[in-house]
Short mmCIF file of C-alpha atoms in Angstrom, two decimals:
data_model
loop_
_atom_site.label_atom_id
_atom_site.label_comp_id
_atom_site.label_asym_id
_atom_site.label_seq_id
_atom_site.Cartn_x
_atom_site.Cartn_y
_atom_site.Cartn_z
CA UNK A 1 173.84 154.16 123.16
CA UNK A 2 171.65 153.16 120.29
CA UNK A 3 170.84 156.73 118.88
CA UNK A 4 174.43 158.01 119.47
CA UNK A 5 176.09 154.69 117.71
CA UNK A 6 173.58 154.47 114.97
CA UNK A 7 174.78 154.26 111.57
CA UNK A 8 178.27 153.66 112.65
CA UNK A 9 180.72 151.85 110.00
CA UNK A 10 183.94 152.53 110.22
CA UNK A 11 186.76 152.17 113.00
CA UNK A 12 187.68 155.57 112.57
CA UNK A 13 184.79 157.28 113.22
CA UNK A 14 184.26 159.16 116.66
CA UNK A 15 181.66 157.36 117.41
CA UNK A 16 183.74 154.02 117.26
CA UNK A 17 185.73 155.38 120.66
CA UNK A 18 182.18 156.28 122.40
CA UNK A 19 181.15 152.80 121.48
CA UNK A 20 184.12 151.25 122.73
CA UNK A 21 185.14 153.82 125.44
CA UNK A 22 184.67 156.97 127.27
CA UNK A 23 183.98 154.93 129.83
CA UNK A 24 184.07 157.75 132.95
CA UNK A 25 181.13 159.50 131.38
CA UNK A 26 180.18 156.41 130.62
CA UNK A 27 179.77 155.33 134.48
CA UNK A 28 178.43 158.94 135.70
CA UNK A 29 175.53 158.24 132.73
CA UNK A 30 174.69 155.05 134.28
CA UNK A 31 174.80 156.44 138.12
CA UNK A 32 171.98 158.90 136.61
CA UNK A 33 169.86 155.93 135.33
CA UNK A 34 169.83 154.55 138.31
CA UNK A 35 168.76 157.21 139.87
CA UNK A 36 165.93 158.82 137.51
CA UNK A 37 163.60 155.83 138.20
CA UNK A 38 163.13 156.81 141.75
CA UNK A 39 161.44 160.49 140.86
CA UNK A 40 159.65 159.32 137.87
CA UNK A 41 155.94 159.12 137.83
CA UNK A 42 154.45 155.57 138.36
CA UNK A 43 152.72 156.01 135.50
CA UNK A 44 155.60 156.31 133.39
CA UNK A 45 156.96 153.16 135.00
CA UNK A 46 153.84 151.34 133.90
CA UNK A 47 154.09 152.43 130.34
CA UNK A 48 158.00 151.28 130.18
CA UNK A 49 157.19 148.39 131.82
CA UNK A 50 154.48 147.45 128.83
CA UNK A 51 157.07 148.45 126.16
CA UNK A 52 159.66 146.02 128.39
CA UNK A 53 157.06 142.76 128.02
CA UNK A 54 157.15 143.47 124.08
CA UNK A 55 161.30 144.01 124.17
CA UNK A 56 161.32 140.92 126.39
CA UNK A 57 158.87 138.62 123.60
CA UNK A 58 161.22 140.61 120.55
CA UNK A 59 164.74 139.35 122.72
CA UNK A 60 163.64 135.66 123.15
CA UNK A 61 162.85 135.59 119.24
CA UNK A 62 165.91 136.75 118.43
CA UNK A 63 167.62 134.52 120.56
CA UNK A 64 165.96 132.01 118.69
CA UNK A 65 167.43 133.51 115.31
CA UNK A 66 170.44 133.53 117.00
CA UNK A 67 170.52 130.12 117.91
CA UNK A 68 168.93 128.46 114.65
CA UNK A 69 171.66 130.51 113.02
CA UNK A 70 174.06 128.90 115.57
CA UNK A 71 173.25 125.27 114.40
CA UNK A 72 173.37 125.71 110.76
CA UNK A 73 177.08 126.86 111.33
CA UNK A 74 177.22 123.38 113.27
CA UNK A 75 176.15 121.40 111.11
CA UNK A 76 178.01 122.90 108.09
CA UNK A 77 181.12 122.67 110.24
CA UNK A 78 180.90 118.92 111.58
CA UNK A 79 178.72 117.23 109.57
CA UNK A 80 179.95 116.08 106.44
CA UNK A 81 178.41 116.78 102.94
CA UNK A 82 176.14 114.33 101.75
CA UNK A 83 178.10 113.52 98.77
CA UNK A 84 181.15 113.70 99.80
CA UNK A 85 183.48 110.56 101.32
CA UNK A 86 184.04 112.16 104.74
CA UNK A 87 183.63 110.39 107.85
CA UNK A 88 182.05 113.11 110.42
CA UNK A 89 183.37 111.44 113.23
CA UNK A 90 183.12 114.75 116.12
CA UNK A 91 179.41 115.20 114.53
CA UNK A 92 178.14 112.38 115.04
CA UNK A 93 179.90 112.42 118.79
CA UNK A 94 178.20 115.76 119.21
CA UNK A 95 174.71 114.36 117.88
CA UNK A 96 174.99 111.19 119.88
CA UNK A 97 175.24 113.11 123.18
CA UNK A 98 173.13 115.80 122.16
CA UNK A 99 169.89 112.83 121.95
CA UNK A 100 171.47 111.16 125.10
CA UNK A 101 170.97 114.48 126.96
CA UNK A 102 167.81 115.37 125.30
CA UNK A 103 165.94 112.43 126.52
CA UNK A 104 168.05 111.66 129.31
CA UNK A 105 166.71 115.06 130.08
CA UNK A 106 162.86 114.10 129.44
CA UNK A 107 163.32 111.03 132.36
CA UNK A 108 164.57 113.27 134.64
CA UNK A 109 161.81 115.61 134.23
CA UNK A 110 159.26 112.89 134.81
CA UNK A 111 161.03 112.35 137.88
CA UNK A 112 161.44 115.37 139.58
CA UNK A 113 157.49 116.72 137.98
CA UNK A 114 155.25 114.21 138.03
CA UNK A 115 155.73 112.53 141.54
CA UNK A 116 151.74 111.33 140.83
CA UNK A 117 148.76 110.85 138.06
CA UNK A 118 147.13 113.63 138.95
CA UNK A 119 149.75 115.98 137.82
CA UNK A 120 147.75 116.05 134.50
CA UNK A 121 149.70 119.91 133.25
CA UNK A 122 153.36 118.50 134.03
CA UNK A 123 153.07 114.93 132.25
CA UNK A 124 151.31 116.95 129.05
CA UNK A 125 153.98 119.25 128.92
CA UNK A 126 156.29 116.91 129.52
CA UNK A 127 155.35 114.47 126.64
CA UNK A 128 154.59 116.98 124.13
CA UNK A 129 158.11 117.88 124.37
CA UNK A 130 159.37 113.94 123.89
CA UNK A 131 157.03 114.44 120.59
CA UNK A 132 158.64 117.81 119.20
CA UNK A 133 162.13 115.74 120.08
CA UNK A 134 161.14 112.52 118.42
CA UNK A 135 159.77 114.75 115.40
CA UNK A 136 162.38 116.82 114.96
CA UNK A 137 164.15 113.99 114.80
CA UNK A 138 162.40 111.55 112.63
CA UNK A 139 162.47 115.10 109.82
CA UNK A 140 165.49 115.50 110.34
CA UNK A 141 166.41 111.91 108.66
CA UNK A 142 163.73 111.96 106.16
CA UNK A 143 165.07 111.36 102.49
CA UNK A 144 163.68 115.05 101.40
CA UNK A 145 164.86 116.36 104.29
CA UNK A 146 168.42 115.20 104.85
CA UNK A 147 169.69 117.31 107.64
CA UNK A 148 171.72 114.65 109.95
CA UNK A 149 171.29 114.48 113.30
CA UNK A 150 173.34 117.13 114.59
CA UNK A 151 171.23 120.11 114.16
CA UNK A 152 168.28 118.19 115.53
CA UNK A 153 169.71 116.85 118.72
CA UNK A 154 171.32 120.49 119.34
CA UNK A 155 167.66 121.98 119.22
CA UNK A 156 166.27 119.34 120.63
CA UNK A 157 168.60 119.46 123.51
CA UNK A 158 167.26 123.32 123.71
CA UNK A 159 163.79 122.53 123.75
CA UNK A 160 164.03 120.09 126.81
CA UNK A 161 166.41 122.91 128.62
CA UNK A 162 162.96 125.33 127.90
CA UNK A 163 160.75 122.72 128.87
CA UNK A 164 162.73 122.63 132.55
CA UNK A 165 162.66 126.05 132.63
CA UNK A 166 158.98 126.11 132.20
CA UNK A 167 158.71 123.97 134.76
CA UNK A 168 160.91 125.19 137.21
CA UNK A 169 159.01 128.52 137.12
CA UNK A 170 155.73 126.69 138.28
CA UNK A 171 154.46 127.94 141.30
CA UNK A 172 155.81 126.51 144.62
CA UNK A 173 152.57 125.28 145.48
CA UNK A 174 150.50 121.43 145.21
CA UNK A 175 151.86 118.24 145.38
CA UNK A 176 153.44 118.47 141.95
CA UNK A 177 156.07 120.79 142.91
CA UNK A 178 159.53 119.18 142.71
CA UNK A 179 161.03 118.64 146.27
CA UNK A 180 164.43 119.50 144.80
CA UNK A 181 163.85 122.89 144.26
CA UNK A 182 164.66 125.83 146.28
CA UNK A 183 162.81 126.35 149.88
CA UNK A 184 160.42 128.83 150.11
CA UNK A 185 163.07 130.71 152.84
CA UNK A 186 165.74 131.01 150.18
CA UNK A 187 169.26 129.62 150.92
CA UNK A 188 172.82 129.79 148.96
CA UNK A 189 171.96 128.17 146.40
CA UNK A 190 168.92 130.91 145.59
CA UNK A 191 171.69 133.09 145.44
CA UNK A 192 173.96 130.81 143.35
CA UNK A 193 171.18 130.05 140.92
CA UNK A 194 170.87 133.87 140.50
CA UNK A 195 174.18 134.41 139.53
CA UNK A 196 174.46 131.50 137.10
CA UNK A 197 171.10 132.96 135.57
CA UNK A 198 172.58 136.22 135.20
CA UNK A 199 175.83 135.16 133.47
CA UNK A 200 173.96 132.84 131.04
CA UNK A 201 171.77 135.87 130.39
CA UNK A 202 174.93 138.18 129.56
CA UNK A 203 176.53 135.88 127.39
CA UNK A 204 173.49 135.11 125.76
CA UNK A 205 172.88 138.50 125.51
CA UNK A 206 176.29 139.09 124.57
CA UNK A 207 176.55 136.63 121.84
CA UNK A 208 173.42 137.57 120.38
CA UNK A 209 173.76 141.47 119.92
CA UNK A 210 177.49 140.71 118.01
CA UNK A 211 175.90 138.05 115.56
CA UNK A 212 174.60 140.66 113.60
CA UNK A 213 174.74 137.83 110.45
CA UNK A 214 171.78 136.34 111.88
CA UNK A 215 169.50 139.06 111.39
CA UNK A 216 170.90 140.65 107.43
CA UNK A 217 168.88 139.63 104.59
CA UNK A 218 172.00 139.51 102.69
CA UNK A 219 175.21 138.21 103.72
CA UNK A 220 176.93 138.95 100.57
CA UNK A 221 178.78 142.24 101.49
CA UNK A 222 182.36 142.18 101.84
CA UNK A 223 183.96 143.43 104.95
CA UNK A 224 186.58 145.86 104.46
CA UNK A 225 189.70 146.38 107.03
CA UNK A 226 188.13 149.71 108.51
CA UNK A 227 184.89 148.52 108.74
CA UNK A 228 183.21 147.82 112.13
CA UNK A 229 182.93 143.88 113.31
CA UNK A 230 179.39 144.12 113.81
CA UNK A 231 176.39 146.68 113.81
CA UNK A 232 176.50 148.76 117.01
CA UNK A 233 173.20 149.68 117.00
CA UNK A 234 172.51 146.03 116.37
CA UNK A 235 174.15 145.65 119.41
CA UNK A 236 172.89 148.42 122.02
CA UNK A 237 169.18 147.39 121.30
CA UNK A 238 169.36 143.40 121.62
CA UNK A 239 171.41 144.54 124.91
CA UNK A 240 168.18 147.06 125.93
CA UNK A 241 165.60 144.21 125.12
CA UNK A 242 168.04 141.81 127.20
CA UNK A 243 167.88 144.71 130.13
CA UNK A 244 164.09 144.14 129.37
CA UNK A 245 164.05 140.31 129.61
CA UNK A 246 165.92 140.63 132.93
CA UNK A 247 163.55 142.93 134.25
CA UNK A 248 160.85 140.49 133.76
CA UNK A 249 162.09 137.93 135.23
CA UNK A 250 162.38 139.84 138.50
CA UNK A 251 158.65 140.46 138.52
CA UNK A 252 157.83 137.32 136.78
CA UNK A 253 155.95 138.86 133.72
CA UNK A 254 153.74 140.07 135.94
CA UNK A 255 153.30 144.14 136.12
CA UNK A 256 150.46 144.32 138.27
CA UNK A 257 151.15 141.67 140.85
CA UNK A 258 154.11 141.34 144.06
CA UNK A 259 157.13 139.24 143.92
CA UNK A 260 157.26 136.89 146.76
CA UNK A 261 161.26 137.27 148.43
CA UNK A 262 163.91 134.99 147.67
CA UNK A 263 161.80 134.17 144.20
CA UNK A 264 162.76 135.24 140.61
CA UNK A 265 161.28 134.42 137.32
CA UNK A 266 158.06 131.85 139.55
CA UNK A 267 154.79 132.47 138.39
CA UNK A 268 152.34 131.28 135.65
CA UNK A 269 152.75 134.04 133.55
CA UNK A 270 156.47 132.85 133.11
CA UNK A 271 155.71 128.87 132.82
CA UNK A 272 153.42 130.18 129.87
CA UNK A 273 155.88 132.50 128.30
CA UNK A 274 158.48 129.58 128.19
CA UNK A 275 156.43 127.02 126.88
CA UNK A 276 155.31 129.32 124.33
CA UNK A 277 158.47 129.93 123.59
CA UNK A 278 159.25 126.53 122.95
CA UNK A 279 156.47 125.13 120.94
CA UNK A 280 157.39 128.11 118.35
CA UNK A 281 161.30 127.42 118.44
CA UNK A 282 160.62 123.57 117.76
CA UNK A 283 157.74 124.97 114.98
CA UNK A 284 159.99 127.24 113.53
CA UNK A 285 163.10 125.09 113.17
CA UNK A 286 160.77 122.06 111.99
CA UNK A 287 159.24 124.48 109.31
CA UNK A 288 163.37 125.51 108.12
CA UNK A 289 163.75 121.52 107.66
CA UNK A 290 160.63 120.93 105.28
CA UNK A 291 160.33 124.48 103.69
CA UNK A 292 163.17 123.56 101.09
CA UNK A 293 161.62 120.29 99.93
CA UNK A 294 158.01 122.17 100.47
CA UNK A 295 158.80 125.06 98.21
CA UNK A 296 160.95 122.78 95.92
CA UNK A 297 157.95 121.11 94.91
CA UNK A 298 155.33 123.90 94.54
CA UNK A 299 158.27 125.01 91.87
CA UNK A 300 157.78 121.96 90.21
CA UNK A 301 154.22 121.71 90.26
CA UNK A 302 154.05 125.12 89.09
CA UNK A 303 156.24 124.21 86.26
CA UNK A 304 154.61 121.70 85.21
CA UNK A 305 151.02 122.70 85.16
CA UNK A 306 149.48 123.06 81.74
CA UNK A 307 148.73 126.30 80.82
CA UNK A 308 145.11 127.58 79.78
CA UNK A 309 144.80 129.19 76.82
CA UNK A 310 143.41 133.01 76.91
CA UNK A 311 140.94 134.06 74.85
#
């Protein structure tokens, strides 16, 4: 779907009706798919399934563009200009709740991780995340900075979410496994956890391959009537490296090990990715709250640095 859409730019191309239908040959294409992998050579397996770890890494970073882009539109929607007379009332709502779930979030996590001392790898993750929060936070607010709270608590809000997630993918093994988590038998709610984490995958999915905004250098072009909504090649590969991202959570990251039954996304090699992933979205948004003010002032230094004379 990628090669045959790319380049696509107007509605009345033929390739805007593949895109958006054709959907018989569209089904007998994806029987065949499904059916290919099973007379393929292993080998070839192992070589997609290296190039599906790097799509997987490439689809949670642009998630992350996605959702930094996600929050500016936020916080230029709710928040209030910081010279202007408006009130903000909804933004501040949205921050308020946003910091009451965020470390709401952290407590619970204490509770359900570190049921003793010696859990030393839960209660540093654990904190290290109430430090990227109150961080965030604290920047957020600084006089240079002047964000507002309502991109902040939104992000921070996401980091705790990874944080669980990191967490929740620990091995079920030593004491500080949660008791509230799934038995090692699987039940119903195995199965309804697996639905919810495919829908929230789709959408995500979804939502990220049609804000194609988030990843042009230049947002300047005007969109014309017959133009397409979004980049469909955009589109068909953030969907791919989704496919990609799913496919590693059924194995866990791991190419070269079993999946126990009942289990999806459990294993070290996924606590790692998420955490990972976490300390570089709270770096990276940090980072897009000083770089302004940081870059402002090398201007000015820069500016106002004598010159040497040449001789």
């Amino acid at each position: 779907m990628f090669a045959t859409t790319f380049g696509t730019r107007k509605l009345h191309e033929a390739r805007n009706s593949w895109h958006s239908g054709c959907w018989i040959l569209k089904s007998l294409v994806y029987a065949m798919s499904i059916g290919i992998p099973f007379i393929i050579p292993n080998i070839f397996i192992q070589l997609y399934g290296e190039i599906a770890r790097l799509g997987a890494g490439i689809f949670l970073l642009l998630q992350l563009i996605s959702m930094l882009h996600f929050i500016s539109w936020c916080n230029k929607r709710w928040m209030p200009d910081p010279g202007s007379n408006q009130c903000g009332l909804f933004g501040l709502f949205l921050s308020t709740i946003s910091y009451i779930a965020s470390f709401a979030g952290i407590g619970v996590l204490y509770v359900l991780y570190v049921p003793n001392s010696s859990c030393a790898f839960n209660i540093f993750t654990i904190t290290w995340t109430a430090i990227l929060v109150t961080v965030m936070m604290t920047v957020s607010l600084h006089s240079k900075v002047n964000e507002g709270l309502l991109s902040s608590g939104i992000m921070s809000s996401y980091i705790v979410f990874l944080c669980w997630s990191a967490l929740h993918s620990e091995p079920q093994t030593g004491k500080c496994h949660s008791h509230m988590k799934i038995s090692r038998d699987g039940d119903s709610a195995t199965i309804v956890s697996f639905i919810i984490a495919i829908c929230s995958i789709v959408m995500a999915t979804f939502s990220t391959g049609i804000d194609t905004k988030s990843f042009q250098f230049r947002n300047d072009e005007v969109q014309l009537e017959e133009d397409t909504p979004y980049s469909y090649e955009i589109f068909h590969i953030v969907f791919a490296m989704g496919a990609m991202y799913f496919a590693m959570l059924f194995i866990s990251w791991e190419l070269n090990h079993p999946t126990r039954k009942w289990s999806i996304d459990v294993g070290w090699a996924s606590t790692w990715v998420k955490i990972i992933n976490e300390w570089f979205a709270a770096s990276i948004y940090i980072w897009r709250l000083i770089s302004p003010a940081v870059l402002r002032n090398q201007l000015v230094n820069e500016e106002f640095m004598p010159h040497r004379p040449t001789i």
